[in-house]
mmCIF file with all atom_site columns, C-alpha atoms in Angstrom:
data_model
loop_
_atom_site.group_PDB
_atom_site.id
_atom_site.type_symbol
_atom_site.label_atom_id
_atom_site.label_alt_id
_atom_site.label_comp_id
_atom_site.label_asym_id
_atom_site.label_entity_id
_atom_site.label_seq_id
_atom_site.pdbx_PDB_ins_code
_atom_site.Cartn_x
_atom_site.Cartn_y
_atom_site.Cartn_z
_atom_site.occupancy
_atom_site.B_iso_or_equiv
_atom_site.pdbx_formal_charge
_atom_site.auth_seq_id
_atom_site.auth_comp_id
_atom_site.auth_asym_id
_atom_site.auth_atom_id
_atom_site.pdbx_PDB_model_num
ATOM 1   C CA . MET A 1 1   ? 0.000   0.000  0.000   1.00 95.00 ? 267 MET A CA 1
ATOM 2   C CA . ILE A 1 2   ? 1.046   3.596  -0.595  1.00 97.00 ? 268 ILE A CA 1
ATOM 3   C CA . TYR A 1 3   ? -0.331  6.775  0.921   1.00 98.00 ? 269 TYR A CA 1
ATOM 4   C CA . ARG A 1 4   ? -0.729  10.288 -0.418  1.00 98.00 ? 270 ARG A CA 1
ATOM 5   C CA . ILE A 1 5   ? -0.278  12.507 2.673   1.00 98.00 ? 271 ILE A CA 1
ATOM 6   C CA . ASP A 1 6   ? -0.792  16.275 2.532   1.00 97.00 ? 272 ASP A CA 1
ATOM 7   C CA . LEU A 1 7   ? -0.668  18.872 5.299   1.00 96.00 ? 273 LEU A CA 1
ATOM 8   C CA . LEU A 1 8   ? -3.074  21.695 4.523   1.00 96.00 ? 274 LEU A CA 1
ATOM 9   C CA . ASN A 1 9   ? -3.005  25.295 5.727   1.00 94.00 ? 275 ASN A CA 1
ATOM 10  C CA . THR A 1 10  ? -6.301  27.099 5.376   1.00 94.00 ? 276 THR A CA 1
ATOM 11  C CA . ASN A 1 11  ? -8.320  29.892 6.951   1.00 93.00 ? 277 ASN A CA 1
ATOM 12  C CA . LEU A 1 12  ? -11.489 28.125 5.801   1.00 95.00 ? 278 LEU A CA 1
ATOM 13  C CA . PRO A 1 13  ? -11.239 24.565 7.138   1.00 95.00 ? 279 PRO A CA 1
ATOM 14  C CA . ASN A 1 14  ? -14.956 23.843 6.694   1.00 96.00 ? 280 ASN A CA 1
ATOM 15  C CA . ASP A 1 15  ? -14.829 24.791 3.017   1.00 97.00 ? 281 ASP A CA 1
ATOM 16  C CA . CYS A 1 16  ? -11.628 22.800 2.527   1.00 97.00 ? 282 CYS A CA 1
ATOM 17  C CA . GLN A 1 17  ? -13.215 19.772 4.194   1.00 97.00 ? 283 GLN A CA 1
ATOM 18  C CA . ALA A 1 18  ? -16.271 20.023 1.938   1.00 97.00 ? 284 ALA A CA 1
ATOM 19  C CA . THR A 1 19  ? -14.022 20.143 -1.146  1.00 97.00 ? 285 THR A CA 1
ATOM 20  C CA . TRP A 1 20  ? -11.984 17.206 0.168   1.00 98.00 ? 286 TRP A CA 1
ATOM 21  C CA . GLU A 1 21  ? -15.130 15.115 0.638   1.00 97.00 ? 287 GLU A CA 1
ATOM 22  C CA . LYS A 1 22  ? -16.291 15.826 -2.918  1.00 97.00 ? 288 LYS A CA 1
ATOM 23  C CA . CYS A 1 23  ? -12.873 14.901 -4.305  1.00 97.00 ? 289 CYS A CA 1
ATOM 24  C CA . VAL A 1 24  ? -12.748 11.668 -2.341  1.00 97.00 ? 290 VAL A CA 1
ATOM 25  C CA . GLU A 1 25  ? -16.126 10.617 -3.729  1.00 95.00 ? 291 GLU A CA 1
ATOM 26  C CA . GLU A 1 26  ? -14.544 10.844 -7.193  1.00 95.00 ? 292 GLU A CA 1
ATOM 27  C CA . LEU A 1 27  ? -11.319 9.145  -6.104  1.00 96.00 ? 293 LEU A CA 1
ATOM 28  C CA . LYS A 1 28  ? -13.317 6.212  -4.707  1.00 95.00 ? 294 LYS A CA 1
ATOM 29  C CA . LYS A 1 29  ? -14.421 5.408  -8.253  1.00 94.00 ? 295 LYS A CA 1
ATOM 30  C CA . ILE A 1 30  ? -10.826 4.708  -9.326  1.00 95.00 ? 296 ILE A CA 1
ATOM 31  C CA . GLU A 1 31  ? -9.573  1.138  -9.171  1.00 95.00 ? 297 GLU A CA 1
ATOM 32  C CA . GLY A 1 32  ? -7.018  0.731  -6.396  1.00 96.00 ? 298 GLY A CA 1
ATOM 33  C CA . PHE A 1 33  ? -8.528  3.243  -3.992  1.00 97.00 ? 299 PHE A CA 1
ATOM 34  C CA . GLN A 1 34  ? -8.387  1.794  -0.468  1.00 97.00 ? 300 GLN A CA 1
ATOM 35  C CA . SER A 1 35  ? -9.285  4.446  2.070   1.00 97.00 ? 301 SER A CA 1
ATOM 36  C CA . ALA A 1 36  ? -9.203  8.138  2.895   1.00 97.00 ? 302 ALA A CA 1
ATOM 37  C CA . GLU A 1 37  ? -9.090  10.027 6.174   1.00 97.00 ? 303 GLU A CA 1
ATOM 38  C CA . LEU A 1 38  ? -9.121  13.713 7.034   1.00 97.00 ? 304 LEU A CA 1
ATOM 39  C CA . LEU A 1 39  ? -7.676  14.913 10.335  1.00 97.00 ? 305 LEU A CA 1
ATOM 40  C CA . ARG A 1 40  ? -8.580  18.322 11.744  1.00 96.00 ? 306 ARG A CA 1
ATOM 41  C CA . VAL A 1 41  ? -5.946  19.973 13.930  1.00 95.00 ? 307 VAL A CA 1
ATOM 42  C CA . TYR A 1 42  ? -7.084  21.624 17.153  1.00 93.00 ? 308 TYR A CA 1
ATOM 43  C CA . LYS A 1 43  ? -3.701  22.319 18.787  1.00 90.00 ? 309 LYS A CA 1
ATOM 44  C CA . ASN A 1 44  ? -0.225  23.118 17.439  1.00 87.00 ? 310 ASN A CA 1
ATOM 45  C CA . ILE A 1 45  ? 2.528   22.041 19.810  1.00 81.00 ? 311 ILE A CA 1
ATOM 46  C CA . ASN A 1 46  ? 5.805   22.990 18.118  1.00 72.00 ? 312 ASN A CA 1
ATOM 47  C CA . ARG A 1 47  ? 6.979   25.100 15.210  1.00 66.00 ? 313 ARG A CA 1
ATOM 48  C CA . SER A 1 48  ? 4.851   24.384 12.161  1.00 70.00 ? 314 SER A CA 1
ATOM 49  C CA . ARG A 1 49  ? 1.195   25.228 11.843  1.00 82.00 ? 315 ARG A CA 1
ATOM 50  C CA . TYR A 1 50  ? -1.143  23.165 9.715   1.00 92.00 ? 316 TYR A CA 1
ATOM 51  C CA . ASP A 1 51  ? -4.899  22.865 9.910   1.00 95.00 ? 317 ASP A CA 1
ATOM 52  C CA . LEU A 1 52  ? -5.860  19.632 8.153   1.00 97.00 ? 318 LEU A CA 1
ATOM 53  C CA . VAL A 1 53  ? -4.103  16.388 7.274   1.00 97.00 ? 319 VAL A CA 1
ATOM 54  C CA . SER A 1 54  ? -5.281  14.353 4.275   1.00 98.00 ? 320 SER A CA 1
ATOM 55  C CA . ILE A 1 55  ? -4.283  10.674 4.124   1.00 98.00 ? 321 ILE A CA 1
ATOM 56  C CA . ILE A 1 56  ? -5.395  8.742  1.040   1.00 98.00 ? 322 ILE A CA 1
ATOM 57  C CA . GLU A 1 57  ? -4.443  5.081  0.666   1.00 98.00 ? 323 GLU A CA 1
ATOM 58  C CA . TRP A 1 58  ? -3.875  3.362  -2.682  1.00 98.00 ? 324 TRP A CA 1
ATOM 59  C CA . ALA A 1 59  ? -3.221  -0.263 -3.563  1.00 97.00 ? 325 ALA A CA 1
ATOM 60  C CA . ASP A 1 60  ? -0.105  0.573  -5.591  1.00 96.00 ? 326 ASP A CA 1
ATOM 61  C CA . ARG A 1 61  ? 1.706   3.269  -7.567  1.00 95.00 ? 327 ARG A CA 1
ATOM 62  C CA . ARG A 1 62  ? -0.190  2.500  -10.754 1.00 96.00 ? 328 ARG A CA 1
ATOM 63  C CA . SER A 1 63  ? -3.574  3.191  -9.206  1.00 96.00 ? 329 SER A CA 1
ATOM 64  C CA . TYR A 1 64  ? -2.258  6.320  -7.518  1.00 97.00 ? 330 TYR A CA 1
ATOM 65  C CA . GLN A 1 65  ? -0.793  7.628  -10.771 1.00 95.00 ? 331 GLN A CA 1
ATOM 66  C CA . THR A 1 66  ? -4.145  7.040  -12.455 1.00 96.00 ? 332 THR A CA 1
ATOM 67  C CA . SER A 1 67  ? -5.765  9.252  -9.844  1.00 96.00 ? 333 SER A CA 1
ATOM 68  C CA . THR A 1 68  ? -3.454  12.160 -10.669 1.00 95.00 ? 334 THR A CA 1
ATOM 69  C CA . GLY A 1 69  ? -4.509  12.303 -14.326 1.00 91.00 ? 335 GLY A CA 1
ATOM 70  C CA . ASP A 1 70  ? -6.984  15.074 -13.557 1.00 87.00 ? 336 ASP A CA 1
ATOM 71  C CA . GLU A 1 71  ? -5.903  17.778 -11.106 1.00 84.00 ? 337 GLU A CA 1
ATOM 72  C CA . ASN A 1 72  ? -9.564  18.446 -10.297 1.00 89.00 ? 338 ASN A CA 1
ATOM 73  C CA . THR A 1 73  ? -9.696  15.172 -8.380  1.00 93.00 ? 339 THR A CA 1
ATOM 74  C CA . TYR A 1 74  ? -7.290  16.797 -5.904  1.00 97.00 ? 340 TYR A CA 1
ATOM 75  C CA . ALA A 1 75  ? -8.937  20.226 -5.910  1.00 96.00 ? 341 ALA A CA 1
ATOM 76  C CA . PHE A 1 76  ? -8.525  20.490 -2.135  1.00 97.00 ? 342 PHE A CA 1
ATOM 77  C CA . LEU A 1 77  ? -4.756  20.938 -2.627  1.00 96.00 ? 343 LEU A CA 1
ATOM 78  C CA . PRO A 1 78  ? -3.124  24.336 -3.185  1.00 93.00 ? 344 PRO A CA 1
ATOM 79  C CA . SER A 1 79  ? -2.661  25.138 -6.857  1.00 89.00 ? 345 SER A CA 1
ATOM 80  C CA . GLY A 1 80  ? 0.320   23.261 -8.306  1.00 89.00 ? 346 GLY A CA 1
ATOM 81  C CA . GLN A 1 81  ? 1.010   21.102 -5.241  1.00 92.00 ? 347 GLN A CA 1
ATOM 82  C CA . LEU A 1 82  ? -0.171  17.851 -6.824  1.00 93.00 ? 348 LEU A CA 1
ATOM 83  C CA . LEU A 1 83  ? 2.535   17.965 -9.491  1.00 88.00 ? 349 LEU A CA 1
ATOM 84  C CA . ALA A 1 84  ? 5.212   19.866 -7.582  1.00 93.00 ? 350 ALA A CA 1
ATOM 85  C CA . HIS A 1 85  ? 5.226   17.575 -4.561  1.00 95.00 ? 351 HIS A CA 1
ATOM 86  C CA . ASN A 1 86  ? 4.620   13.867 -5.053  1.00 95.00 ? 352 ASN A CA 1
ATOM 87  C CA . ASN A 1 87  ? 3.715   13.324 -1.411  1.00 97.00 ? 353 ASN A CA 1
ATOM 88  C CA . ILE A 1 88  ? 3.554   9.536  -1.451  1.00 98.00 ? 354 ILE A CA 1
ATOM 89  C CA . TYR A 1 89  ? 4.698   7.368  1.440   1.00 98.00 ? 355 TYR A CA 1
ATOM 90  C CA . GLU A 1 90  ? 4.910   3.792  2.658   1.00 98.00 ? 356 GLU A CA 1
ATOM 91  C CA . VAL A 1 91  ? 4.649   2.474  6.211   1.00 98.00 ? 357 VAL A CA 1
ATOM 92  C CA . ILE A 1 92  ? 8.066   1.347  7.465   1.00 98.00 ? 358 ILE A CA 1
ATOM 93  C CA . ASN A 1 93  ? 7.293   0.815  11.158  1.00 97.00 ? 359 ASN A CA 1
ATOM 94  C CA . ALA A 1 94  ? 4.135   0.333  13.196  1.00 97.00 ? 360 ALA A CA 1
ATOM 95  C CA . GLY A 1 95  ? 2.897   -0.789 16.581  1.00 95.00 ? 361 GLY A CA 1
ATOM 96  C CA . ALA A 1 96  ? -0.479  -1.350 18.202  1.00 93.00 ? 362 ALA A CA 1
ATOM 97  C CA . GLN A 1 97  ? -1.829  -2.036 21.657  1.00 88.00 ? 363 GLN A CA 1
ATOM 98  C CA . ALA A 1 98  ? -3.380  -5.497 21.732  1.00 83.00 ? 364 ALA A CA 1
ATOM 99  C CA . GLY A 1 99  ? -7.112  -5.606 22.223  1.00 79.00 ? 365 GLY A CA 1
ATOM 100 C CA . ILE A 1 100 ? -7.770  -1.919 21.550  1.00 78.00 ? 366 ILE A CA 1
ATOM 101 C CA . ASN A 1 101 ? -9.625  -0.931 18.388  1.00 73.00 ? 367 ASN A CA 1
ATOM 102 C CA . GLN A 1 102 ? -8.769  2.254  16.501  1.00 72.00 ? 368 GLN A CA 1
ATOM 103 C CA . ALA A 1 103 ? -12.396 3.285  16.975  1.00 70.00 ? 369 ALA A CA 1
ATOM 104 C CA . HIS A 1 104 ? -11.426 4.131  20.565  1.00 69.00 ? 370 HIS A CA 1
ATOM 105 C CA . THR A 1 105 ? -9.181  6.951  19.301  1.00 75.00 ? 371 THR A CA 1
ATOM 106 C CA . ASN A 1 106 ? -10.002 10.439 20.578  1.00 87.00 ? 372 ASN A CA 1
ATOM 107 C CA . LEU A 1 107 ? -6.634  12.000 19.764  1.00 94.00 ? 373 LEU A CA 1
ATOM 108 C CA . VAL A 1 108 ? -4.364  11.724 16.740  1.00 96.00 ? 374 VAL A CA 1
ATOM 109 C CA . VAL A 1 109 ? -0.819  13.012 17.218  1.00 93.00 ? 375 VAL A CA 1
ATOM 110 C CA . THR A 1 110 ? 0.905   13.883 13.936  1.00 94.00 ? 376 THR A CA 1
ATOM 111 C CA . ASN A 1 111 ? 4.502   14.867 13.248  1.00 92.00 ? 377 ASN A CA 1
ATOM 112 C CA . PRO A 1 112 ? 6.057   15.607 9.828   1.00 94.00 ? 378 PRO A CA 1
ATOM 113 C CA . TYR A 1 113 ? 9.848   15.341 9.629   1.00 92.00 ? 379 TYR A CA 1
ATOM 114 C CA . ARG A 1 114 ? 11.541  17.844 7.342   1.00 89.00 ? 380 ARG A CA 1
ATOM 115 C CA . ILE A 1 115 ? 14.966  16.212 7.540   1.00 90.00 ? 381 ILE A CA 1
ATOM 116 C CA . SER A 1 116 ? 17.732  15.145 5.183   1.00 91.00 ? 382 SER A CA 1
ATOM 117 C CA . GLU A 1 117 ? 18.385  11.564 4.155   1.00 93.00 ? 383 GLU A CA 1
ATOM 118 C CA . LYS A 1 118 ? 21.534  11.452 6.292   1.00 94.00 ? 384 LYS A CA 1
ATOM 119 C CA . GLU A 1 119 ? 19.395  12.216 9.349   1.00 92.00 ? 385 GLU A CA 1
ATOM 120 C CA . SER A 1 120 ? 16.856  9.509  8.572   1.00 94.00 ? 386 SER A CA 1
ATOM 121 C CA . ASP A 1 121 ? 18.447  6.549  10.378  1.00 95.00 ? 387 ASP A CA 1
ATOM 122 C CA . ILE A 1 122 ? 18.818  8.306  13.719  1.00 93.00 ? 388 ILE A CA 1
ATOM 123 C CA . ASN A 1 123 ? 15.288  9.714  13.512  1.00 92.00 ? 389 ASN A CA 1
ATOM 124 C CA . ALA A 1 124 ? 13.855  6.308  12.588  1.00 94.00 ? 390 ALA A CA 1
ATOM 125 C CA . SER A 1 125 ? 15.679  4.782  15.559  1.00 94.00 ? 391 SER A CA 1
ATOM 126 C CA . MET A 1 126 ? 14.306  7.460  17.883  1.00 90.00 ? 392 MET A CA 1
ATOM 127 C CA . TRP A 1 127 ? 10.772  6.830  16.594  1.00 93.00 ? 393 TRP A CA 1
ATOM 128 C CA . ASP A 1 128 ? 11.129  3.084  17.163  1.00 95.00 ? 394 ASP A CA 1
ATOM 129 C CA . LYS A 1 129 ? 12.243  3.646  20.758  1.00 90.00 ? 395 LYS A CA 1
ATOM 130 C CA . SER A 1 130 ? 9.333   6.045  21.268  1.00 89.00 ? 396 SER A CA 1
ATOM 131 C CA . LYS A 1 131 ? 6.921   3.458  19.885  1.00 92.00 ? 397 LYS A CA 1
ATOM 132 C CA . GLU A 1 132 ? 8.195   0.786  22.279  1.00 91.00 ? 398 GLU A CA 1
ATOM 133 C CA . HIS A 1 133 ? 7.791   3.262  25.127  1.00 87.00 ? 399 HIS A CA 1
ATOM 134 C CA . MET A 1 134 ? 4.232   4.121  24.066  1.00 88.00 ? 400 MET A CA 1
ATOM 135 C CA . LEU A 1 135 ? 3.252   0.462  23.818  1.00 90.00 ? 401 LEU A CA 1
ATOM 136 C CA . GLU A 1 136 ? 3.633   0.247  27.590  1.00 86.00 ? 402 GLU A CA 1
ATOM 137 C CA . LYS A 1 137 ? 1.429   3.263  28.317  1.00 87.00 ? 403 LYS A CA 1
ATOM 138 C CA . GLN A 1 138 ? -2.240  3.354  29.197  1.00 89.00 ? 404 GLN A CA 1
ATOM 139 C CA . GLY A 1 139 ? -4.320  4.977  26.488  1.00 91.00 ? 405 GLY A CA 1
ATOM 140 C CA . PHE A 1 140 ? -2.047  4.191  23.546  1.00 92.00 ? 406 PHE A CA 1
ATOM 141 C CA . VAL A 1 141 ? -3.936  2.724  20.569  1.00 94.00 ? 407 VAL A CA 1
ATOM 142 C CA . ASN A 1 142 ? -1.495  2.466  17.647  1.00 94.00 ? 408 ASN A CA 1
ATOM 143 C CA . ALA A 1 143 ? 1.179   4.314  15.685  1.00 96.00 ? 409 ALA A CA 1
ATOM 144 C CA . ARG A 1 144 ? 2.755   4.369  12.236  1.00 97.00 ? 410 ARG A CA 1
ATOM 145 C CA . LEU A 1 145 ? 5.885   5.810  10.708  1.00 97.00 ? 411 LEU A CA 1
ATOM 146 C CA . TYR A 1 146 ? 5.693   6.644  7.002   1.00 98.00 ? 412 TYR A CA 1
ATOM 147 C CA . LYS A 1 147 ? 8.701   7.181  4.712   1.00 98.00 ? 413 LYS A CA 1
ATOM 148 C CA . ARG A 1 148 ? 8.628   9.137  1.464   1.00 98.00 ? 414 ARG A CA 1
ATOM 149 C CA . LEU A 1 149 ? 8.755   7.275  -1.832  1.00 97.00 ? 415 LEU A CA 1
ATOM 150 C CA . ASP A 1 150 ? 9.648   10.296 -3.945  1.00 96.00 ? 416 ASP A CA 1
ATOM 151 C CA . ASP A 1 151 ? 12.336  12.945 -3.527  1.00 95.00 ? 417 ASP A CA 1
ATOM 152 C CA . THR A 1 152 ? 9.814   15.732 -4.189  1.00 96.00 ? 418 THR A CA 1
ATOM 153 C CA . ALA A 1 153 ? 7.739   14.808 -1.141  1.00 96.00 ? 419 ALA A CA 1
ATOM 154 C CA . GLN A 1 154 ? 7.596   17.706 1.327   1.00 94.00 ? 420 GLN A CA 1
ATOM 155 C CA . TYR A 1 155 ? 8.637   15.604 4.315   1.00 95.00 ? 421 TYR A CA 1
ATOM 156 C CA . TYR A 1 156 ? 11.054  12.690 4.653   1.00 95.00 ? 422 TYR A CA 1
ATOM 157 C CA . PHE A 1 157 ? 9.004   10.985 7.373   1.00 96.00 ? 423 PHE A CA 1
ATOM 158 C CA . PHE A 1 158 ? 5.489   11.453 8.654   1.00 96.00 ? 424 PHE A CA 1
ATOM 159 C CA . SER A 1 159 ? 4.255   9.846  11.859  1.00 95.00 ? 425 SER A CA 1
ATOM 160 C CA . ARG A 1 160 ? 0.880   9.454  13.493  1.00 96.00 ? 426 ARG A CA 1
ATOM 161 C CA . ALA A 1 161 ? -0.077  8.005  16.844  1.00 94.00 ? 427 ALA A CA 1
ATOM 162 C CA . ASN A 1 162 ? -3.614  7.330  18.003  1.00 95.00 ? 428 ASN A CA 1
ATOM 163 C CA . TRP A 1 163 ? -4.468  7.769  21.678  1.00 94.00 ? 429 TRP A CA 1
ATOM 164 C CA . GLN A 1 164 ? -7.601  7.401  23.750  1.00 93.00 ? 430 GLN A CA 1
ATOM 165 C CA . SER A 1 165 ? -7.213  10.925 25.118  1.00 92.00 ? 431 SER A CA 1
ATOM 166 C CA . GLU A 1 166 ? -4.887  13.915 25.232  1.00 90.00 ? 432 GLU A CA 1
ATOM 167 C CA . ALA A 1 167 ? -4.475  13.522 28.990  1.00 90.00 ? 433 ALA A CA 1
ATOM 168 C CA . LEU A 1 168 ? -3.258  9.932  28.644  1.00 91.00 ? 434 LEU A CA 1
ATOM 169 C CA . PHE A 1 169 ? -0.826  10.958 25.893  1.00 88.00 ? 435 PHE A CA 1
ATOM 170 C CA . MET A 1 170 ? 0.621   13.737 28.057  1.00 85.00 ? 436 MET A CA 1
ATOM 171 C CA . ASN A 1 171 ? 1.144   11.350 30.987  1.00 84.00 ? 437 ASN A CA 1
ATOM 172 C CA . GLN A 1 172 ? 4.126   9.760  29.266  1.00 75.00 ? 438 GLN A CA 1
ATOM 173 C CA . PHE A 1 173 ? 6.082   13.023 29.591  1.00 69.00 ? 439 PHE A CA 1
ATOM 174 C CA . GLU A 1 174 ? 6.099   12.704 33.362  1.00 67.00 ? 440 GLU A CA 1
ATOM 175 C CA . GLY A 1 175 ? 8.968   10.229 33.352  1.00 58.00 ? 441 GLY A CA 1
ATOM 176 C CA . LYS A 1 176 ? 12.594  10.863 32.448  1.00 57.00 ? 442 LYS A CA 1
ATOM 177 C CA . ASP A 1 177 ? 12.770  7.829  30.149  1.00 60.00 ? 443 ASP A CA 1
ATOM 178 C CA . PHE A 1 178 ? 10.621  9.301  27.378  1.00 59.00 ? 444 PHE A CA 1
ATOM 179 C CA . LYS A 1 179 ? 12.243  12.733 27.647  1.00 60.00 ? 445 LYS A CA 1
ATOM 180 C CA . GLU A 1 180 ? 15.647  11.121 27.204  1.00 67.00 ? 446 GLU A CA 1
ATOM 181 C CA . ILE A 1 181 ? 14.479  9.413  24.003  1.00 60.00 ? 447 ILE A CA 1
ATOM 182 C CA . ILE A 1 182 ? 13.203  12.588 22.331  1.00 64.00 ? 448 ILE A CA 1
ATOM 183 C CA . SER A 1 183 ? 15.281  15.381 23.924  1.00 65.00 ? 449 SER A CA 1
ATOM 184 C CA . GLN A 1 184 ? 17.804  15.887 21.103  1.00 69.00 ? 450 GLN A CA 1
ATOM 185 C CA . PHE A 1 185 ? 15.067  15.874 18.442  1.00 68.00 ? 451 PHE A CA 1
ATOM 186 C CA . GLU A 1 186 ? 12.488  18.252 19.917  1.00 66.00 ? 452 GLU A CA 1
ATOM 187 C CA . ASP A 1 187 ? 13.742  21.260 17.950  1.00 71.00 ? 453 ASP A CA 1
ATOM 188 C CA . THR A 1 188 ? 12.774  19.524 14.710  1.00 74.00 ? 454 THR A CA 1
ATOM 189 C CA . PHE A 1 189 ? 9.306   18.367 15.794  1.00 76.00 ? 455 PHE A CA 1
ATOM 190 C CA . SER A 1 190 ? 6.139   19.825 14.236  1.00 83.00 ? 456 SER A CA 1
ATOM 191 C CA . ILE A 1 191 ? 3.626   17.996 16.412  1.00 85.00 ? 457 ILE A CA 1
ATOM 192 C CA . CYS A 1 192 ? -0.082  18.734 16.210  1.00 90.00 ? 458 CYS A CA 1
ATOM 193 C CA . PHE A 1 193 ? -3.082  17.310 18.021  1.00 92.00 ? 459 PHE A CA 1
ATOM 194 C CA . SER A 1 194 ? -6.039  16.480 15.822  1.00 95.00 ? 460 SER A CA 1
ATOM 195 C CA . ASN A 1 195 ? -9.267  14.549 15.512  1.00 95.00 ? 461 ASN A CA 1
ATOM 196 C CA . SER A 1 196 ? -10.351 12.303 12.671  1.00 95.00 ? 462 SER A CA 1
ATOM 197 C CA . VAL A 1 197 ? -13.340 14.122 11.140  1.00 95.00 ? 463 VAL A CA 1
ATOM 198 C CA . VAL A 1 198 ? -13.948 12.030 8.001   1.00 95.00 ? 464 VAL A CA 1
ATOM 199 C CA . SER A 1 199 ? -12.955 8.450  7.243   1.00 94.00 ? 465 SER A CA 1
ATOM 200 C CA . THR A 1 200 ? -14.064 6.283  4.343   1.00 95.00 ? 466 THR A CA 1
ATOM 201 C CA . THR A 1 201 ? -13.039 3.061  2.609   1.00 93.00 ? 467 THR A CA 1
ATOM 202 C CA . LYS A 1 202 ? -13.681 1.369  -0.704  1.00 83.00 ? 468 LYS A CA 1
ATOM 203 C CA . LYS A 1 203 ? -16.033 -1.030 1.098   1.00 66.00 ? 469 LYS A CA 1
ATOM 204 C CA . GLU A 1 204 ? -18.589 1.752  1.180   1.00 50.00 ? 470 GLU A CA 1
ATOM 205 C CA . ILE A 1 205 ? -18.816 1.824  -2.619  1.00 44.00 ? 471 ILE A CA 1
ATOM 206 C CA . PRO A 1 206 ? -22.116 0.220  -3.724  1.00 46.00 ? 472 PRO A CA 1
ATOM 207 C CA . ALA A 1 207 ? -21.680 -3.001 -5.725  1.00 44.00 ? 473 ALA A CA 1
#
């Protein structure tokens, strides 16, 4: 599976969401479409500000490329972004708490990594250690680390972690162990807290 992931800045999030939903209805008609989810940010923690996160899953590159044949199918993107930035990713690491369904998620923590390739190994290692730490914490649901598949992608990595609540997520910062894992990387973080506002899959397409 591959994922088109876009971080959207907008002063009109409701209008952008409505456009996104219309586009996804068209994208669902294309063979290879798997799922789509829109996250709406409610709190910016670090440096970067973004308002919405679009995650669209495709079966393979061929089906994704088919979807880009008409820029209108991605009308929710800023003009020119579809062609200028091939924001496609694959999952390279993941973890989930046994027995907890993603439906229990009330918080999605996102973090795009604008780093160089030479910084990728140490950042991937840090994320893996963070994941192992989170797996032991109450309220953790699951997490994924995505890596770019194209050099024009705006971010080298993108991560998301689903939690049952913001309070439970923040509890992990009380101990020194987690702070030691992330301390040297905090200046590069662009963490936002968001909620999943729209989610759809190909299963919803009438036969």
